[in-house]
Tab-separated table of C-alpha atoms in Angstrom:
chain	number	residue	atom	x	y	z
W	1461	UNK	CA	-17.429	-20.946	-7.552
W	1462	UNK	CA	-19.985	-19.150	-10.068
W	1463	UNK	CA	-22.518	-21.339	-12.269
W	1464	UNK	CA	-22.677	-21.562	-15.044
W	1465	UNK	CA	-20.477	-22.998	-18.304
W	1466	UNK	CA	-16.922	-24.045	-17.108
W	1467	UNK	CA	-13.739	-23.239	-19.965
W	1468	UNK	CA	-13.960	-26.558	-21.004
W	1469	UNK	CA	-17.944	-26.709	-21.348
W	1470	UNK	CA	-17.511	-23.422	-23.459
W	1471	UNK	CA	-14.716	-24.418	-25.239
W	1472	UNK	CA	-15.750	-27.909	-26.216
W	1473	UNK	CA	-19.178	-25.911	-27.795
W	1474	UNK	CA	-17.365	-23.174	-29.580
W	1475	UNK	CA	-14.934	-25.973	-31.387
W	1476	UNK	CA	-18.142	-28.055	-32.153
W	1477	UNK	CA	-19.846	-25.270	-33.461
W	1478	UNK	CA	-17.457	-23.424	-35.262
W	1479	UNK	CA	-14.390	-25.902	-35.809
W	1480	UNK	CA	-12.891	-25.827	-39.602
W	1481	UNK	CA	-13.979	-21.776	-39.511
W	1482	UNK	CA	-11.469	-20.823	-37.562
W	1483	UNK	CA	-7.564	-20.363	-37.437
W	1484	UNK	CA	-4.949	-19.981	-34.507
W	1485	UNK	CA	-2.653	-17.245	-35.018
W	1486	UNK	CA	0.106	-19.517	-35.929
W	1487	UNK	CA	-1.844	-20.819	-38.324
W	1488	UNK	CA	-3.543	-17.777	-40.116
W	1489	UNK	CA	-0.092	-15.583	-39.913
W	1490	UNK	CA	2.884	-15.372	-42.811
W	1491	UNK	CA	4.461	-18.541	-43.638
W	1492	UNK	CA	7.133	-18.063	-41.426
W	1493	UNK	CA	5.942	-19.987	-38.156
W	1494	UNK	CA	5.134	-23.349	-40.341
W	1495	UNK	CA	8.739	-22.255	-41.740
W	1496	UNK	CA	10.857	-22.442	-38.976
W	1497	UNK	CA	9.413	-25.589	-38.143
W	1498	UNK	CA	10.218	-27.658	-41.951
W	1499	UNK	CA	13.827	-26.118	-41.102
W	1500	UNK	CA	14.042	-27.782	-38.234
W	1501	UNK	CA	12.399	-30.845	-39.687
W	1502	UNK	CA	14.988	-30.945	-42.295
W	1503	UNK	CA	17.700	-29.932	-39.593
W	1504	UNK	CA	16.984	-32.970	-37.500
W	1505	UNK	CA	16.496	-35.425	-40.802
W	1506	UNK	CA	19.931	-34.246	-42.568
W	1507	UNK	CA	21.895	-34.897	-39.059
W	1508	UNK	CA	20.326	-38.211	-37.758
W	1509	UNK	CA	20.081	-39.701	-41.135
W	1510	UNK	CA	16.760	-40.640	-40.885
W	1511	UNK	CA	14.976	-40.673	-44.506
W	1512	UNK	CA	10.905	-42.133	-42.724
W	1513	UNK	CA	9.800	-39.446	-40.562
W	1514	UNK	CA	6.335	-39.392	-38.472
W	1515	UNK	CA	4.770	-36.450	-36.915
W	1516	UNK	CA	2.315	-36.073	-34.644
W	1517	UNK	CA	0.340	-32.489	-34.537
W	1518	UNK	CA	-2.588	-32.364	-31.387
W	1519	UNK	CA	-5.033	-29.870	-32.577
W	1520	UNK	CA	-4.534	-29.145	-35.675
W	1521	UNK	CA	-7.761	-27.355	-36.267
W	1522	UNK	CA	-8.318	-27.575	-40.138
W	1523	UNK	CA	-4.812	-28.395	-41.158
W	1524	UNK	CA	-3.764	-25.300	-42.373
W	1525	UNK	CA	-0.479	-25.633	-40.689
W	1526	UNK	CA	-0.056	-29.597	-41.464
W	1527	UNK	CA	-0.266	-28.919	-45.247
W	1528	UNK	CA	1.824	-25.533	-45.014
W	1529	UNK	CA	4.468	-27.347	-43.119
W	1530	UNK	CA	4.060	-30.630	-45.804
W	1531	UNK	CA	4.373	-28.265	-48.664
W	1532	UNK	CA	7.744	-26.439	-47.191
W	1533	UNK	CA	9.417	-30.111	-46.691
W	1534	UNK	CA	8.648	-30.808	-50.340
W	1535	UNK	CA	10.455	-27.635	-51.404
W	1536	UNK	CA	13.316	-28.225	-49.509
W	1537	UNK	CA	13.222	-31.728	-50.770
W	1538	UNK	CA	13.503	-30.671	-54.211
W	1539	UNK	CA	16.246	-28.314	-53.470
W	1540	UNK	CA	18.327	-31.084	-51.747
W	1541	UNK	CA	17.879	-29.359	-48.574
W	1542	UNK	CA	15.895	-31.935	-46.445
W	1543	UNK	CA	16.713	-35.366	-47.282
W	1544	UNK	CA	13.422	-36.864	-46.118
W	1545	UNK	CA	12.169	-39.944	-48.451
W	1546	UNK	CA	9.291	-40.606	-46.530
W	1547	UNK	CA	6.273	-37.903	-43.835
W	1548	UNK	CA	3.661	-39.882	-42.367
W	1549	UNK	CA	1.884	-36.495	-40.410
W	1550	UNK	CA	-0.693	-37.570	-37.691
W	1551	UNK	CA	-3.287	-34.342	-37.710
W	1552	UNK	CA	-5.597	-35.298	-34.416
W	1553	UNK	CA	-8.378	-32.561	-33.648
W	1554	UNK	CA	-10.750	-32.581	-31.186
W	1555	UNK	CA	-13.762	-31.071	-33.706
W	1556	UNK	CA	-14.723	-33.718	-36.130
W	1557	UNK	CA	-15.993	-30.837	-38.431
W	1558	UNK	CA	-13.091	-29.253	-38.271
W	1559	UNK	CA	-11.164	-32.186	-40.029
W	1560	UNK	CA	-14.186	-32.801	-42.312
W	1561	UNK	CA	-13.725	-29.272	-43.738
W	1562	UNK	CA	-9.455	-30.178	-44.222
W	1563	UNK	CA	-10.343	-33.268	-46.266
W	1564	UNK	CA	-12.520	-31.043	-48.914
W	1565	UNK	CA	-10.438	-28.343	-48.624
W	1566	UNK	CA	-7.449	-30.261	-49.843
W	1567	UNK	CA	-8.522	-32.862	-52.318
W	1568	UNK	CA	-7.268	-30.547	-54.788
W	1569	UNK	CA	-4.154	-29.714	-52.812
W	1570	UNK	CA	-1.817	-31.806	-54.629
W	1571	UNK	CA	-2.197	-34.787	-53.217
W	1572	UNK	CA	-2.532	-38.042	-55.527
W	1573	UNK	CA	-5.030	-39.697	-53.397
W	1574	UNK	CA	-7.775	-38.583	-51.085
W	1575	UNK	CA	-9.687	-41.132	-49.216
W	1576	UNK	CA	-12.411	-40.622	-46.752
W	1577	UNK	CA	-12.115	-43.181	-43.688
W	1578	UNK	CA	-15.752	-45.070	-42.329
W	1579	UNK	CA	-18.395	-43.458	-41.096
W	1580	UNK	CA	-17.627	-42.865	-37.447
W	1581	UNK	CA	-14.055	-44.133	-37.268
W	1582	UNK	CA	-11.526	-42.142	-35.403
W	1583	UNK	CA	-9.860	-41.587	-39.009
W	1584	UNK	CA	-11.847	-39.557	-40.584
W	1585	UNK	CA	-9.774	-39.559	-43.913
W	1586	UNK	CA	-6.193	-39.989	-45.193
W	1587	UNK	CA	-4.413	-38.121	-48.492
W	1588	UNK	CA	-1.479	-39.426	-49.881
W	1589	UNK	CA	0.876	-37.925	-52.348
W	1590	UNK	CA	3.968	-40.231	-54.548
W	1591	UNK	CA	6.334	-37.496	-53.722
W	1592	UNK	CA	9.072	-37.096	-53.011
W	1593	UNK	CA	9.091	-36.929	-50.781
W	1594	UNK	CA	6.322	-39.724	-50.094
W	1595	UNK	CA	3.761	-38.324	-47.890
W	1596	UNK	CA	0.737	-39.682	-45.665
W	1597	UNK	CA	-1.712	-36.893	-43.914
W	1598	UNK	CA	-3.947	-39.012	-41.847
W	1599	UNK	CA	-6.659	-36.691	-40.338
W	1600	UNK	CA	-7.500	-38.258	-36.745
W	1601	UNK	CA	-10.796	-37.576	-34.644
W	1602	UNK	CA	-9.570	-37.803	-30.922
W	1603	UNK	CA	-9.441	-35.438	-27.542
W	1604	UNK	CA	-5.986	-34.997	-27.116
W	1605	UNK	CA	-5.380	-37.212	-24.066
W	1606	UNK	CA	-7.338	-39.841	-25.237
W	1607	UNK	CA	-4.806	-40.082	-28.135
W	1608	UNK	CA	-1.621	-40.052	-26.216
W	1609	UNK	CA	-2.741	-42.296	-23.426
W	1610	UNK	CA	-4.105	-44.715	-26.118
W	1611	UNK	CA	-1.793	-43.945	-29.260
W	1612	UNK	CA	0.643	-46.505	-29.970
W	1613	UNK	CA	3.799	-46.018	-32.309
W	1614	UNK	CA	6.511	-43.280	-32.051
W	1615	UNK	CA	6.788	-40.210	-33.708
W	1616	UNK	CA	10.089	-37.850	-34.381
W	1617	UNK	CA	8.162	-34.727	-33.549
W	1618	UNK	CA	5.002	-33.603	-31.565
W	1619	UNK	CA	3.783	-29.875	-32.241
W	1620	UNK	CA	1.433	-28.865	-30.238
W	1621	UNK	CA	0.317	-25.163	-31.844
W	1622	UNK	CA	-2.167	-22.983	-29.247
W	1623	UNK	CA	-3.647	-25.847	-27.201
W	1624	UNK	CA	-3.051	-25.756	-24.164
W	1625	UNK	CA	-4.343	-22.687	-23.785
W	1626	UNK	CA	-7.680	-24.178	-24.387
W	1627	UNK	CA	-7.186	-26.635	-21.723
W	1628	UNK	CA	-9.533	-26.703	-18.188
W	1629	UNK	CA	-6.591	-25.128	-15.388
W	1630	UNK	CA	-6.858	-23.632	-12.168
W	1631	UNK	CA	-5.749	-20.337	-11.544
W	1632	UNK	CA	-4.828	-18.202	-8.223
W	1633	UNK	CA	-3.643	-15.171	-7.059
W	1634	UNK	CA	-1.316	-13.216	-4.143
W	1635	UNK	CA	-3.464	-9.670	-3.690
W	1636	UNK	CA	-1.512	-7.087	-1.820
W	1637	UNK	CA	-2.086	-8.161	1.687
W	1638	UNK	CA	-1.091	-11.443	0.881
W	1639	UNK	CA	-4.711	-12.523	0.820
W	1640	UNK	CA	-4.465	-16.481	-1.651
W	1641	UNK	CA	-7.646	-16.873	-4.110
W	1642	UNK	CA	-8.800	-19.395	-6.593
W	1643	UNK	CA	-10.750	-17.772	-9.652
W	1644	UNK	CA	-12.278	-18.981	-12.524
W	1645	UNK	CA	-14.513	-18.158	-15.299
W	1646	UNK	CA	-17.824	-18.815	-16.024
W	1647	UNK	CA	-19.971	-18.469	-19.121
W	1648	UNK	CA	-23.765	-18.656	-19.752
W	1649	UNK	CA	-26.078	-17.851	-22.834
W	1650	UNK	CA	-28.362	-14.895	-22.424
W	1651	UNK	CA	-30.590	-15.133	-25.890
W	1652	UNK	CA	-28.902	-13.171	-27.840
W	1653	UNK	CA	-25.603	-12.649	-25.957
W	1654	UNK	CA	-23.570	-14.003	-23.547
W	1655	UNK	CA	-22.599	-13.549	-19.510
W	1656	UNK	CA	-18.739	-14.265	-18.478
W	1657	UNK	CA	-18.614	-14.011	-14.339
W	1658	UNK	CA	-15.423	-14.245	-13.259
W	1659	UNK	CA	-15.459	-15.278	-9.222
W	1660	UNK	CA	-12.644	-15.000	-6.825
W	1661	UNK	CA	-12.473	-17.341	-3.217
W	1662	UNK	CA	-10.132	-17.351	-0.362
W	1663	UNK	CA	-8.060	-20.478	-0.178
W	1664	UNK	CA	-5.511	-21.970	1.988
W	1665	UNK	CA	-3.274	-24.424	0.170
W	1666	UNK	CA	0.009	-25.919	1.443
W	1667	UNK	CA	1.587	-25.625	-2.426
W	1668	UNK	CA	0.874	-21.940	-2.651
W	1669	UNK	CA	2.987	-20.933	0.937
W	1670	UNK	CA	6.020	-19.442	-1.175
W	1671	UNK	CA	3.349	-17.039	-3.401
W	1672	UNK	CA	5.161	-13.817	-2.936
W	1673	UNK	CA	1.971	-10.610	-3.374
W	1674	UNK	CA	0.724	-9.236	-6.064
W	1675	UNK	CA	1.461	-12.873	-7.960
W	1676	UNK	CA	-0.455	-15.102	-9.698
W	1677	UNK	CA	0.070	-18.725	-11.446
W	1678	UNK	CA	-1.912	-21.367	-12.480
W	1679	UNK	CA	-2.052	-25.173	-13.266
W	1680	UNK	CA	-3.452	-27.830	-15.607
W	1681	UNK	CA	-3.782	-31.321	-15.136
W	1682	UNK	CA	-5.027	-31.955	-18.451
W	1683	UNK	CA	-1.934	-30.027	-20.007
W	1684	UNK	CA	0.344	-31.731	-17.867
W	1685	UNK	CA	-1.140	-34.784	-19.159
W	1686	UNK	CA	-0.825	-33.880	-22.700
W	1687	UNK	CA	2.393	-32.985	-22.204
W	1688	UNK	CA	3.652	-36.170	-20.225
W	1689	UNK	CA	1.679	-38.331	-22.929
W	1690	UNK	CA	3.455	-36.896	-26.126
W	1691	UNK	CA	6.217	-37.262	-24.305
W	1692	UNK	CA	6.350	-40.275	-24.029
W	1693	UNK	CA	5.662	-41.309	-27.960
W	1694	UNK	CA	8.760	-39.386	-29.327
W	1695	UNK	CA	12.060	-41.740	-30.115
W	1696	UNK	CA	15.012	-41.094	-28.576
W	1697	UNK	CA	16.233	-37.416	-29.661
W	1698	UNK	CA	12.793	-36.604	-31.224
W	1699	UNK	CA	11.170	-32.974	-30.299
W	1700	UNK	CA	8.303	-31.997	-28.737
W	1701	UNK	CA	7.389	-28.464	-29.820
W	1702	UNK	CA	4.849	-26.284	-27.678
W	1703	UNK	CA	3.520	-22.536	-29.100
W	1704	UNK	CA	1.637	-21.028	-27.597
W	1705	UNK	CA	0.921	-17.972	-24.933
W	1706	UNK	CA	2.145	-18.024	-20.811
W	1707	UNK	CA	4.492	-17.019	-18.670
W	1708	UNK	CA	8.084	-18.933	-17.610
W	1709	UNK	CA	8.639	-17.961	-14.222
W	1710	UNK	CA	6.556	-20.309	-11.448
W	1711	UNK	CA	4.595	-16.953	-10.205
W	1712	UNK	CA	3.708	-14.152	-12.830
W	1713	UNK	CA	2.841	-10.462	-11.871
W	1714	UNK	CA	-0.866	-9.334	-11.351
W	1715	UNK	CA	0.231	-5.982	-13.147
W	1716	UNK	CA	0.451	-7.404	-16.990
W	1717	UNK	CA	-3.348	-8.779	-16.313
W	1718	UNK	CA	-5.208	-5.644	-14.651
W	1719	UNK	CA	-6.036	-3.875	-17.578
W	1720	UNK	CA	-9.431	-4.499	-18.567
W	1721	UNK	CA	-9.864	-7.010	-21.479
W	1722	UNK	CA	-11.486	-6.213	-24.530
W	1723	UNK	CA	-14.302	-8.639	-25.092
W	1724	UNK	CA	-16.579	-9.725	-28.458
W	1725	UNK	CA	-19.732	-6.841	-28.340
W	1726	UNK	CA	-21.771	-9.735	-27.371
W	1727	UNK	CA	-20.570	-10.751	-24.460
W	1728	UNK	CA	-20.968	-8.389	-20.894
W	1729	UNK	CA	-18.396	-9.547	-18.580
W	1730	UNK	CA	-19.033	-9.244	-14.691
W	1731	UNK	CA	-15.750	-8.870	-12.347
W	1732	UNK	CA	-15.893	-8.772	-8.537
W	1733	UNK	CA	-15.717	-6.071	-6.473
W	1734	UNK	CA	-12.072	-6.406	-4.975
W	1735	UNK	CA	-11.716	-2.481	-3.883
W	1736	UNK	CA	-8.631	-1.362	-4.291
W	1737	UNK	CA	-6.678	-4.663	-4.631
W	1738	UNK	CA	-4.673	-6.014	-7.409
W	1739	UNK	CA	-6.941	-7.823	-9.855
W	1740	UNK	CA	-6.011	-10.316	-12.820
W	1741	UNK	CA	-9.159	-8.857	-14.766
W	1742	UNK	CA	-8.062	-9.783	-18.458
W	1743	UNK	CA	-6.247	-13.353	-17.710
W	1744	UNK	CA	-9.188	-14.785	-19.367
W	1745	UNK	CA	-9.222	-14.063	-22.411
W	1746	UNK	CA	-12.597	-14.128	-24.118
W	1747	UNK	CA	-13.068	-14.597	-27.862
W	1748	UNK	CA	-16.729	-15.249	-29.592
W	1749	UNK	CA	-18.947	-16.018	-33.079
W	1750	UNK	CA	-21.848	-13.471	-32.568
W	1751	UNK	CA	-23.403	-15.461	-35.924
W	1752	UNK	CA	-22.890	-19.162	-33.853
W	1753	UNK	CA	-23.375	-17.276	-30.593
W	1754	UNK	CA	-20.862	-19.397	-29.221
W	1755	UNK	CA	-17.741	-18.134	-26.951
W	1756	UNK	CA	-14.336	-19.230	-26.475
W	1757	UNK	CA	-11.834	-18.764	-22.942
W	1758	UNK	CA	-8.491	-19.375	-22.973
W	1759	UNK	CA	-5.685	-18.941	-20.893
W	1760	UNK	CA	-1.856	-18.520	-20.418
W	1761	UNK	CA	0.022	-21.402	-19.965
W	1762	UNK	CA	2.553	-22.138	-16.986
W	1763	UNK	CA	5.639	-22.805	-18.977
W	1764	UNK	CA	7.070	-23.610	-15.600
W	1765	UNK	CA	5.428	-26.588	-14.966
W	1766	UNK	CA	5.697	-28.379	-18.136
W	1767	UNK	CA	9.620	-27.475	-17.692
W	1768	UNK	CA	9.143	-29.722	-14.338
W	1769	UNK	CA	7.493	-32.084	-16.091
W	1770	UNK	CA	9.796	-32.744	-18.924
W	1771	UNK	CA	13.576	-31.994	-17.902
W	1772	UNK	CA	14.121	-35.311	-16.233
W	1773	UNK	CA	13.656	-37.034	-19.459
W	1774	UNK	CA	15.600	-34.406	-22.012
W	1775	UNK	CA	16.731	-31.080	-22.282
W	1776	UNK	CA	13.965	-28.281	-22.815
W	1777	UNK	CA	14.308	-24.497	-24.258
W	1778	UNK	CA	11.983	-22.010	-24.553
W	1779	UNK	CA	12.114	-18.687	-26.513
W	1780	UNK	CA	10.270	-16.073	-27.688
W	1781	UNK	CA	8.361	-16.598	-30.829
W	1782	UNK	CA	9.552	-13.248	-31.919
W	1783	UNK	CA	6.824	-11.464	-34.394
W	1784	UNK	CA	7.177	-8.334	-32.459
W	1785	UNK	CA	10.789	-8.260	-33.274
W	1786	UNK	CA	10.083	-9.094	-37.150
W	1787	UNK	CA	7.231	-6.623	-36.923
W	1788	UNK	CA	9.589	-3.970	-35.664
W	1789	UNK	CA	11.797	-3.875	-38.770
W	1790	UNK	CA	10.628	-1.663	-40.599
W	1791	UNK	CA	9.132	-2.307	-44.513
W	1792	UNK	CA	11.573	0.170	-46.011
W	1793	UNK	CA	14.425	-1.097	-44.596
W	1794	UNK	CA	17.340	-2.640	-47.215
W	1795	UNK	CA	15.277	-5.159	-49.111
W	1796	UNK	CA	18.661	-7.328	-49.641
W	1797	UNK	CA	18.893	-7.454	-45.351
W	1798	UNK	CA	17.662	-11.235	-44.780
W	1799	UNK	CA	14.188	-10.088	-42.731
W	1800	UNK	CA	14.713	-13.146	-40.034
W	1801	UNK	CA	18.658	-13.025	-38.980
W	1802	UNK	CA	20.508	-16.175	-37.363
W	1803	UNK	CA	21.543	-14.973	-33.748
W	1804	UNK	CA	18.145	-13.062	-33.427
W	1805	UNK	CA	17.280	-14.864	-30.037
W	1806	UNK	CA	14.016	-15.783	-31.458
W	1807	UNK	CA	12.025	-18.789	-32.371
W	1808	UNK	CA	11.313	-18.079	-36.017
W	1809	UNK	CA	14.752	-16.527	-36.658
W	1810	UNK	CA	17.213	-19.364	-35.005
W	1811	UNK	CA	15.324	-22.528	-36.883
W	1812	UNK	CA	13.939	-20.831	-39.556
W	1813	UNK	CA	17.441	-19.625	-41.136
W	1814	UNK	CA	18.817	-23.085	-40.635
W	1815	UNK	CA	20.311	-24.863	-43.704
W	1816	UNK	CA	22.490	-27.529	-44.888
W	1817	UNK	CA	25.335	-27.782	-42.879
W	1818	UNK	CA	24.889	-25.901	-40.389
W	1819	UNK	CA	25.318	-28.365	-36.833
W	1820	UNK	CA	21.579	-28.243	-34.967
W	1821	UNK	CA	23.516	-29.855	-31.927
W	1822	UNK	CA	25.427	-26.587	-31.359
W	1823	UNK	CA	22.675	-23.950	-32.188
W	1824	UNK	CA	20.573	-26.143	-29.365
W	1825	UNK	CA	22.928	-26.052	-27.207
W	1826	UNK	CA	24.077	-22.250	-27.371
W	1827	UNK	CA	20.052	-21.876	-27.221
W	1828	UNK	CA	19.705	-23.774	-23.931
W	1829	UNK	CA	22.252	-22.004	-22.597
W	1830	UNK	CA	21.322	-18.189	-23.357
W	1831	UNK	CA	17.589	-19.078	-22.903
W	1832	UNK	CA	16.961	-16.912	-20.246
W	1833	UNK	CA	18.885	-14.039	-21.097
W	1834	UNK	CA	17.378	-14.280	-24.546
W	1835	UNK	CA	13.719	-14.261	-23.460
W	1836	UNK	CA	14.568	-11.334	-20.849
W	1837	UNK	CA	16.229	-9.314	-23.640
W	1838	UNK	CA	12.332	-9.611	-25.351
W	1839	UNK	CA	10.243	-8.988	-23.033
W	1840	UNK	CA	12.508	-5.550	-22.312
W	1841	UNK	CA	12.332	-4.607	-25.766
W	1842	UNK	CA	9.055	-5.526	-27.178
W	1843	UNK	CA	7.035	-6.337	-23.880
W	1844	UNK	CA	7.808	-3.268	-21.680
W	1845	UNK	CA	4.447	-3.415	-20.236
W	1846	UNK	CA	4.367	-6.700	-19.153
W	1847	UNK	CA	1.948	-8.696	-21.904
W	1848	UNK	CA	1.459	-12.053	-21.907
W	1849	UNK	CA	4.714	-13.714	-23.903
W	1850	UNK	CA	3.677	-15.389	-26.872
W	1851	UNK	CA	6.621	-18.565	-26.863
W	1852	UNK	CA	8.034	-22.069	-28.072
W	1853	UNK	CA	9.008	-24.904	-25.847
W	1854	UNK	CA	11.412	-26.841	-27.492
W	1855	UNK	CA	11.821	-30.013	-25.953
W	1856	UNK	CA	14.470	-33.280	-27.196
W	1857	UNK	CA	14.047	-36.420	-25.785
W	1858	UNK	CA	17.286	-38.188	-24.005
């Protein structure tokens, strides 16, 4: 393969460098992302009866969404809506800085207490509020699969928003003549800019016989791991929630990837010469800091394998996250039409217009069942061209 930087030497620089500057799109967007997810929250709360919830959030970046999501519970505390008494939220990040920036940000965020932890302990710092509800935000330094394989305790939900894509994978392609290849990226500083080589090999490997042409799919380890880890630290009927971008099927088309990618003016990006074959030119997707001069890659995620991965333990659903459907209504439509619908087929729509009453057990059920014809109905509408599907696994623990 090339030299240079490999995604996760790149990515663990970029984080270090920047972390607590930056915002995944979930994040940054409209409220209606952390939304969906307090409705849920409150969904899952109002129908097991449980009043002490803990969530665990890997990456959570600065906690934009933690406090967003935090601050929606309390609302529909006070309007009887979530009966929660108690939200202890775990927010682990990989960037110390990043968490060092949260505990600033917020210790005028409402919160009654805000304590830093000691120098060079895991917790960096905790802020508590009386409520109610009562909460705990404990801000937690730790690589992701350090914390699952060492956390102890059990949490009612995991949310894991945009991180796999971060994650080292391996990625291959089908060209045309049936021709397998492992590619990857490499990065390396050039003063002032940067150099991303992508490089393409032959392979022969036993698991990729079936690869029908003109496919391509990849694989992480270290997602799988995540994955397996959180897993494994919800209770009974708690919910692991993935967003984040990838594909559901086990192989993907080459087409949605040949265009060529647009990259940060800093960065020249060097593609090999493949003729006239198929090539997956923008499945790396290249972001940057010119000020930092630091780069980020990232990557869809295989949907399909963590599917593999987690059905034998619970039931998992995935759907579109839907802002292309949102963003389609138009801004001069009927200003009394509810702007996310129940029924919409979409992530934010079908848990973010759940309320009291309404039975979670049979929306997840009619959800798991129409999954696929749901997400095909999208990707028709609002992905005609084949981009990459921007979607939420929704997994519940037997």
């Amino acid at each position: 393969m090339t030299a240079g930087l490999t995604k996760a030497e790149v990515n663990s620089r970029f984080y270090n460098t920047v972390g607590g500057e930056v915002l995944f799109e979930t994040e940054a967007q409209s409220y209606l992302h952390p939304l969906a997810v307090a409705r849920l929250v409150a969904a899952y709360a109002n129908v097991s009866g449980k009043r002490d919830l803990k969530i665990l959030e890997i990456g959570a970046n600065n906690c934009v969404f933690a406090t967003s999501l935090l601050k929606l519970l309390t609302q529909l505390r006070v309007h009887n809506e979530a009966m929660v008494s108690k939200v202890e939220y775990f927010a682990v990040e990989y960037a110390r800085r990043s968490l060092q920036a949260a505990l600033l940000e917020y210790a005028d965020g409402g919160f009654d207490e805000v304590k830093p932890g000691p120098a060079e302990s895991p917790l960096v710092g905790s802020l508590t509020r009386e409520g109610p509800p009562q909460l705990a935000l404990y801000l937690v330094h730790a690589e992701a699969n350090q914390f699952v394989a060492e956390g102890s305790g059990q949490f009612d939900f995991v949310i894991l928003n945009e991180l796999l894509d971060d994650l080292p994978c391996r990625a291959f392609f089908c060209d045309a003549r049936g021709v397998k290849r492992e590619f990857d990226a490499r990065a390396e500083p050039d003063g002032k800019k940067w150099r991303v080589t992508i490089g393409a090999d032959e392979l022969e490997d036993e698991s990729l016989a079936g690869m029908p042409p003109n496919t391509l799919t990849a694989t992480s380890a270290e997602s799988l791991s995540v994955v397996r880890g959180a897993s494994a630290l919800l209770e009974s009927g708690g919910m692991l929630l993935v967003h984040d971008y990838g594909f559901v099927e086990r192989y993907t088309e080459i087409a949605k990837y040949e265009p060529m990618p647009n990259v940060p003016e800093f960065v020249n990006l060097e593609l090999p010469d493949v003729g006239e074959q198929p090539f997956p030119r923008s499945f790396f997707r290249i972001f940057g800091n010119e000020e930092a001069n630091v780069v980020q890659i990232t990557t869809d995620v295989n949907f399909a394998e963590l599917t593999d991965e987690l059905s034998g333990s619970g039931r998992v659903i995935i759907l579109p996250h839907g802002n292309a459907k949102l963003a389609s209504r138009s801004a001069d439509q009927d200003q009394n039409q509810d702007h996310v619908r129940k029924g919409d087929g979409i992530f934010l729509s079908e848990f973010g217009t759940l309320g009291v009453g309404d039975d979670l057990s049979a929306l997840l059920a009619r959800l798991d069942a129409e999954q696929e014809a749901l997400r095909d109905s999208f990707v028709r509408e609002f992905l005609p061209n084949g981009a990459s599907l921007y979607a939420d696994l929704v997994f519940i623990k037997n």
